[in-house]
Amino acid sequence: MTSNTTSSHATWAQTPERSNRLMMRVMTWISLRLGRRVARSVLHLIAVYFLLFAPSSRRASSEYLRRALGRPARWRDLYRHFFTFAATIHDRVYLVNRRFDLFDFEVHGEDTLRHLLAKGNGLFLMGAHLGSFEVIRALGRKDTDLRVAMLMHEENAQKINAMLAAINPEAVQDIIGLGHIDSMLQVRERLDSGGAVGMLGDRTPGNDTLYPVQILGATAHLPSGPLRMAALLQRPVVFMTGLYLGGNRYAIHFDALADFTHVARAQRAAAVQAALLRYAALLDQYCRKAPYNWFNFFDFWQSAPTTTLPKS
Amino acid sequence: MQDNQKPTSPSTAEFQREVAELMIECLNLEVTADQILLDAPLYGEGLGLDSIDVLEVALVVSKRYGLQLRADSADNQHIFSSLHSLSDYIAAQRTR
């Protein structure tokens, strides 16, 4: 970690969220009106559509898959990547509707999570645009002692809340909008009552200090905000991802990422940096394990201004 | 400077300086207390704090002065809008 910079209005801040929302809206409608089997066939059309008519997403996918697979990506790889994305977004609709019976979940590392939750001080669950986050929230809804509130940027939170309200009104309260002092205090209250607060740590929608890390053999820049908040509130952070394995199968993974419980202010910056490296290593590990689950359809490795990269 | 109602508490200007110094210490800011303008926004432009910095200030301030900051308070946006409003709020609500 030799340099850091502040992002502002990176190009992906506009494009991928827009296509995500469009995809989600289309899929919600199809899923609820036509049922899972019909909807699944539509997913193939959507994957083809993206493959043909979203050249920038296709380029990003191709570039990413080359790194993750260790060979040039073929058309079928790109297709599978888009299909996986569409499938996980589609399944969100059923998960929010508590149709857990439709799925087969395997859960890894649940003891890590349970052990930390049992302490009663709450924890952060840190994910990424890797696999499905909704799968993990489903795990929380299935048993009552795991309550996950999702922390996300205000603008996205409002749109997703509106969407969730249409599918299942009970889902709405599980989101905390990021960006105000109030939301931070809400996070603290959630943690104080022993709850889990979820966040995605691989993108930042606003201004945040970025740190260079190595993922899949190249330098990428990760926002430090989520881990800084965890350090400030002195809580443990558990990495989590819900990898889509095809059909109706998901593998949910929990890995200890950092524990800031006893980190004093003077050690905080170093502890946050160490945690960012660990987060990057986990992203690397799961990208290689389940390559088609990476849902950052923009040039993740070039998203920071090149002038800030350390000269070598 | 019309706050003479609490003879035991420091003058408004002194207290604003104390809060400014507390913020500088807690965030390792590279400015002096004099450089923090009373009415400039703490967020973004102005002092340039992000939401996590502001949270840190909130936590330190609530501990130091025994304040109870609540997530559902509609005033939070106003309280943390500037050094001026933050100092006023603390002075009015402090328990220690």
PDB file of N, CA and C in Angstrom, chain B residues 36-92:
ATOM      1  N   ILE B  36     -10.608  26.477  11.223  1.00  0.00           N
ATOM      2  CA  ILE B  36     -11.938  25.908  11.024  1.00  0.00           C
ATOM      3  C   ILE B  36     -12.964  27.028  11.151  1.00  0.00           C
ATOM      4  N   LEU B  37     -13.571  27.375  10.014  1.00  0.00           N
ATOM      5  CA  LEU B  37     -14.514  28.482  10.011  1.00  0.00           C
ATOM      6  C   LEU B  37     -15.807  28.068  10.701  1.00  0.00           C
ATOM      7  N   LEU B  38     -16.321  28.989  11.484  1.00  0.00           N
ATOM      8  CA  LEU B  38     -17.493  28.706  12.324  1.00  0.00           C
ATOM      9  C   LEU B  38     -18.687  28.172  11.557  1.00  0.00           C
ATOM     10  N   ASP B  39     -18.957  28.786  10.420  1.00  0.00           N
ATOM     11  CA  ASP B  39     -20.185  28.430   9.705  1.00  0.00           C
ATOM     12  C   ASP B  39     -19.950  27.630   8.430  1.00  0.00           C
ATOM     13  N   ALA B  40     -18.707  27.267   8.179  1.00  0.00           N
ATOM     14  CA  ALA B  40     -18.427  26.442   6.994  1.00  0.00           C
ATOM     15  C   ALA B  40     -18.929  25.019   7.242  1.00  0.00           C
ATOM     16  N   PRO B  41     -19.461  24.357   6.206  1.00  0.00           N
ATOM     17  CA  PRO B  41     -19.957  22.993   6.399  1.00  0.00           C
ATOM     18  C   PRO B  41     -18.837  22.022   6.789  1.00  0.00           C
ATOM     19  N   LEU B  42     -19.169  21.088   7.683  1.00  0.00           N
ATOM     20  CA  LEU B  42     -18.178  20.084   8.080  1.00  0.00           C
ATOM     21  C   LEU B  42     -18.005  19.038   6.988  1.00  0.00           C
ATOM     22  N   TYR B  43     -19.125  18.714   6.337  1.00  0.00           N
ATOM     23  CA  TYR B  43     -19.113  17.721   5.255  1.00  0.00           C
ATOM     24  C   TYR B  43     -18.513  18.289   3.980  1.00  0.00           C
ATOM     25  N   GLY B  44     -17.987  17.413   3.147  1.00  0.00           N
ATOM     26  CA  GLY B  44     -17.638  17.761   1.768  1.00  0.00           C
ATOM     27  C   GLY B  44     -16.816  19.025   1.644  1.00  0.00           C
ATOM     28  N   GLU B  45     -17.279  19.979   0.845  1.00  0.00           N
ATOM     29  CA  GLU B  45     -16.656  21.304   0.741  1.00  0.00           C
ATOM     30  C   GLU B  45     -16.517  21.836   2.163  1.00  0.00           C
ATOM     31  N   GLY B  46     -15.776  22.862   2.360  1.00  0.00           N
ATOM     32  CA  GLY B  46     -15.552  23.301   3.728  1.00  0.00           C
ATOM     33  C   GLY B  46     -14.445  22.468   4.340  1.00  0.00           C
ATOM     34  N   LEU B  47     -14.731  21.803   5.445  1.00  0.00           N
ATOM     35  CA  LEU B  47     -13.690  21.060   6.148  1.00  0.00           C
ATOM     36  C   LEU B  47     -13.334  19.748   5.447  1.00  0.00           C
ATOM     37  N   GLY B  48     -14.243  19.256   4.588  1.00  0.00           N
ATOM     38  CA  GLY B  48     -13.925  18.075   3.784  1.00  0.00           C
ATOM     39  C   GLY B  48     -14.028  16.753   4.518  1.00  0.00           C
ATOM     40  N   LEU B  49     -14.852  16.688   5.561  1.00  0.00           N
ATOM     41  CA  LEU B  49     -15.010  15.421   6.265  1.00  0.00           C
ATOM     42  C   LEU B  49     -15.959  14.514   5.492  1.00  0.00           C
ATOM     43  N   ASP B  50     -15.725  13.204   5.558  1.00  0.00           N
ATOM     44  CA  ASP B  50     -16.721  12.291   5.000  1.00  0.00           C
ATOM     45  C   ASP B  50     -17.599  11.779   6.139  1.00  0.00           C
ATOM     46  N   SER B  51     -18.572  10.947   5.786  1.00  0.00           N
ATOM     47  CA  SER B  51     -19.579  10.565   6.782  1.00  0.00           C
ATOM     48  C   SER B  51     -18.971   9.742   7.917  1.00  0.00           C
ATOM     49  N   ILE B  52     -17.882   9.055   7.630  1.00  0.00           N
ATOM     50  CA  ILE B  52     -17.254   8.259   8.691  1.00  0.00           C
ATOM     51  C   ILE B  52     -16.483   9.162   9.651  1.00  0.00           C
ATOM     52  N   ASP B  53     -15.865  10.205   9.109  1.00  0.00           N
ATOM     53  CA  ASP B  53     -15.229  11.205   9.971  1.00  0.00           C
ATOM     54  C   ASP B  53     -16.266  11.836  10.903  1.00  0.00           C
ATOM     55  N   VAL B  54     -17.404  12.185  10.327  1.00  0.00           N
ATOM     56  CA  VAL B  54     -18.435  12.843  11.127  1.00  0.00           C
ATOM     57  C   VAL B  54     -18.956  11.903  12.210  1.00  0.00           C
ATOM     58  N   LEU B  55     -19.059  10.631  11.861  1.00  0.00           N
ATOM     59  CA  LEU B  55     -19.476   9.651  12.862  1.00  0.00           C
ATOM     60  C   LEU B  55     -18.466   9.608  14.003  1.00  0.00           C
ATOM     61  N   GLU B  56     -17.199   9.660  13.652  1.00  0.00           N
ATOM     62  CA  GLU B  56     -16.152   9.606  14.660  1.00  0.00           C
ATOM     63  C   GLU B  56     -16.263  10.812  15.598  1.00  0.00           C
ATOM     64  N   VAL B  57     -16.484  11.978  15.007  1.00  0.00           N
ATOM     65  CA  VAL B  57     -16.674  13.185  15.823  1.00  0.00           C
ATOM     66  C   VAL B  57     -17.873  12.994  16.757  1.00  0.00           C
ATOM     67  N   ALA B  58     -18.951  12.444  16.209  1.00  0.00           N
ATOM     68  CA  ALA B  58     -20.155  12.238  17.009  1.00  0.00           C
ATOM     69  C   ALA B  58     -19.884  11.326  18.199  1.00  0.00           C
ATOM     70  N   LEU B  59     -19.139  10.270  17.958  1.00  0.00           N
ATOM     71  CA  LEU B  59     -18.854   9.315  19.036  1.00  0.00           C
ATOM     72  C   LEU B  59     -17.987   9.949  20.121  1.00  0.00           C
ATOM     73  N   VAL B  60     -16.950  10.674  19.689  1.00  0.00           N
ATOM     74  CA  VAL B  60     -16.033  11.300  20.650  1.00  0.00           C
ATOM     75  C   VAL B  60     -16.750  12.383  21.459  1.00  0.00           C
ATOM     76  N   VAL B  61     -17.518  13.188  20.747  1.00  0.00           N
ATOM     77  CA  VAL B  61     -18.241  14.281  21.388  1.00  0.00           C
ATOM     78  C   VAL B  61     -19.260  13.750  22.404  1.00  0.00           C
ATOM     79  N   SER B  62     -19.963  12.685  22.026  1.00  0.00           N
ATOM     80  CA  SER B  62     -20.995  12.178  22.925  1.00  0.00           C
ATOM     81  C   SER B  62     -20.372  11.576  24.184  1.00  0.00           C
ATOM     82  N   LYS B  63     -19.178  11.016  24.032  1.00  0.00           N
ATOM     83  CA  LYS B  63     -18.490  10.431  25.179  1.00  0.00           C
ATOM     84  C   LYS B  63     -17.952  11.539  26.099  1.00  0.00           C
ATOM     85  N   ARG B  64     -17.290  12.515  25.477  1.00  0.00           N
ATOM     86  CA  ARG B  64     -16.642  13.581  26.248  1.00  0.00           C
ATOM     87  C   ARG B  64     -17.651  14.409  27.042  1.00  0.00           C
ATOM     88  N   TYR B  65     -18.789  14.741  26.396  1.00  0.00           N
ATOM     89  CA  TYR B  65     -19.723  15.659  27.036  1.00  0.00           C
ATOM     90  C   TYR B  65     -20.976  14.979  27.570  1.00  0.00           C
ATOM     91  N   GLY B  66     -21.003  13.649  27.478  1.00  0.00           N
ATOM     92  CA  GLY B  66     -22.154  12.931  28.005  1.00  0.00           C
ATOM     93  C   GLY B  66     -23.450  13.230  27.278  1.00  0.00           C
ATOM     94  N   LEU B  67     -23.360  13.300  25.945  1.00  0.00           N
ATOM     95  CA  LEU B  67     -24.556  13.568  25.150  1.00  0.00           C
ATOM     96  C   LEU B  67     -25.190  12.262  24.707  1.00  0.00           C
ATOM     97  N   GLN B  68     -26.468  12.310  24.515  1.00  0.00           N
ATOM     98  CA  GLN B  68     -27.143  11.165  23.929  1.00  0.00           C
ATOM     99  C   GLN B  68     -27.560  11.542  22.518  1.00  0.00           C
ATOM    100  N   LEU B  69     -26.831  11.032  21.507  1.00  0.00           N
ATOM    101  CA  LEU B  69     -27.215  11.294  20.116  1.00  0.00           C
ATOM    102  C   LEU B  69     -28.102  10.159  19.640  1.00  0.00           C
ATOM    103  N   ARG B  70     -29.190  10.517  19.047  1.00  0.00           N
ATOM    104  CA  ARG B  70     -30.145   9.485  18.637  1.00  0.00           C
ATOM    105  C   ARG B  70     -30.257   9.406  17.118  1.00  0.00           C
ATOM    106  N   ALA B  71     -30.406   8.153  16.637  1.00  0.00           N
ATOM    107  CA  ALA B  71     -30.475   7.943  15.187  1.00  0.00           C
ATOM    108  C   ALA B  71     -31.731   8.560  14.590  1.00  0.00           C
ATOM    109  N   ASP B  72     -32.794   8.636  15.391  1.00  0.00           N
ATOM    110  CA  ASP B  72     -34.059   9.106  14.813  1.00  0.00           C
ATOM    111  C   ASP B  72     -34.268  10.603  15.035  1.00  0.00           C
ATOM    112  N   SER B  73     -33.223  11.285  15.489  1.00  0.00           N
ATOM    113  CA  SER B  73     -33.363  12.720  15.682  1.00  0.00           C
ATOM    114  C   SER B  73     -33.335  13.451  14.341  1.00  0.00           C
ATOM    115  N   ALA B  74     -34.375  14.219  14.097  1.00  0.00           N
ATOM    116  CA  ALA B  74     -34.456  14.946  12.824  1.00  0.00           C
ATOM    117  C   ALA B  74     -33.442  16.081  12.780  1.00  0.00           C
ATOM    118  N   ASP B  75     -32.852  16.408  13.941  1.00  0.00           N
ATOM    119  CA  ASP B  75     -31.946  17.555  14.010  1.00  0.00           C
ATOM    120  C   ASP B  75     -30.504  17.219  13.653  1.00  0.00           C
ATOM    121  N   ASN B  76     -30.190  15.937  13.515  1.00  0.00           N
ATOM    122  CA  ASN B  76     -28.797  15.553  13.311  1.00  0.00           C
ATOM    123  C   ASN B  76     -28.141  16.276  12.139  1.00  0.00           C
ATOM    124  N   GLN B  77     -28.899  16.379  11.048  1.00  0.00           N
ATOM    125  CA  GLN B  77     -28.367  17.034   9.859  1.00  0.00           C
ATOM    126  C   GLN B  77     -27.949  18.463  10.186  1.00  0.00           C
ATOM    127  N   HIS B  78     -28.773  19.127  10.985  1.00  0.00           N
ATOM    128  CA  HIS B  78     -28.478  20.504  11.369  1.00  0.00           C
ATOM    129  C   HIS B  78     -27.321  20.559  12.369  1.00  0.00           C
ATOM    130  N   ILE B  79     -27.362  19.672  13.365  1.00  0.00           N
ATOM    131  CA  ILE B  79     -26.341  19.695  14.416  1.00  0.00           C
ATOM    132  C   ILE B  79     -24.941  19.580  13.812  1.00  0.00           C
ATOM    133  N   PHE B  80     -24.788  18.692  12.845  1.00  0.00           N
ATOM    134  CA  PHE B  80     -23.464  18.454  12.281  1.00  0.00           C
ATOM    135  C   PHE B  80     -23.187  19.277  11.020  1.00  0.00           C
ATOM    136  N   SER B  81     -23.965  20.339  10.825  1.00  0.00           N
ATOM    137  CA  SER B  81     -23.767  21.124   9.615  1.00  0.00           C
ATOM    138  C   SER B  81     -22.559  22.048   9.728  1.00  0.00           C
ATOM    139  N   SER B  82     -22.218  22.503  10.923  1.00  0.00           N
ATOM    140  CA  SER B  82     -21.054  23.391  11.073  1.00  0.00           C
ATOM    141  C   SER B  82     -20.536  23.337  12.502  1.00  0.00           C
ATOM    142  N   LEU B  83     -19.345  23.864  12.690  1.00  0.00           N
ATOM    143  CA  LEU B  83     -18.767  23.939  14.027  1.00  0.00           C
ATOM    144  C   LEU B  83     -19.672  24.751  14.953  1.00  0.00           C
ATOM    145  N   HIS B  84     -20.227  25.813  14.401  1.00  0.00           N
ATOM    146  CA  HIS B  84     -21.128  26.692  15.144  1.00  0.00           C
ATOM    147  C   HIS B  84     -22.310  25.924  15.724  1.00  0.00           C
ATOM    148  N   SER B  85     -23.024  25.204  14.844  1.00  0.00           N
ATOM    149  CA  SER B  85     -24.229  24.516  15.306  1.00  0.00           C
ATOM    150  C   SER B  85     -23.879  23.341  16.223  1.00  0.00           C
ATOM    151  N   LEU B  86     -22.754  22.676  15.939  1.00  0.00           N
ATOM    152  CA  LEU B  86     -22.341  21.559  16.788  1.00  0.00           C
ATOM    153  C   LEU B  86     -22.013  22.055  18.195  1.00  0.00           C
ATOM    154  N   SER B  87     -21.267  23.148  18.271  1.00  0.00           N
ATOM    155  CA  SER B  87     -20.892  23.711  19.577  1.00  0.00           C
ATOM    156  C   SER B  87     -22.126  24.153  20.359  1.00  0.00           C
ATOM    157  N   ASP B  88     -23.046  24.803  19.653  1.00  0.00           N
ATOM    158  CA  ASP B  88     -24.276  25.250  20.311  1.00  0.00           C
ATOM    159  C   ASP B  88     -25.044  24.068  20.890  1.00  0.00           C
ATOM    160  N   TYR B  89     -25.099  23.003  20.083  1.00  0.00           N
ATOM    161  CA  TYR B  89     -25.857  21.829  20.523  1.00  0.00           C
ATOM    162  C   TYR B  89     -25.222  21.204  21.767  1.00  0.00           C
ATOM    163  N   ILE B  90     -23.902  21.053  21.711  1.00  0.00           N
ATOM    164  CA  ILE B  90     -23.206  20.449  22.860  1.00  0.00           C
ATOM    165  C   ILE B  90     -23.402  21.306  24.108  1.00  0.00           C
ATOM    166  N   ALA B  91     -23.237  22.620  23.952  1.00  0.00           N
ATOM    167  CA  ALA B  91     -23.359  23.522  25.096  1.00  0.00           C
ATOM    168  C   ALA B  91     -24.733  23.410  25.732  1.00  0.00           C
ATOM    169  N   ALA B  92     -25.734  23.208  24.895  1.00  0.00           N
ATOM    170  CA  ALA B  92     -27.101  23.141  25.423  1.00  0.00           C
ATOM    171  C   ALA B  92     -27.411  21.786  26.051  1.00  0.00           C
TER     172      ALA B  92
END
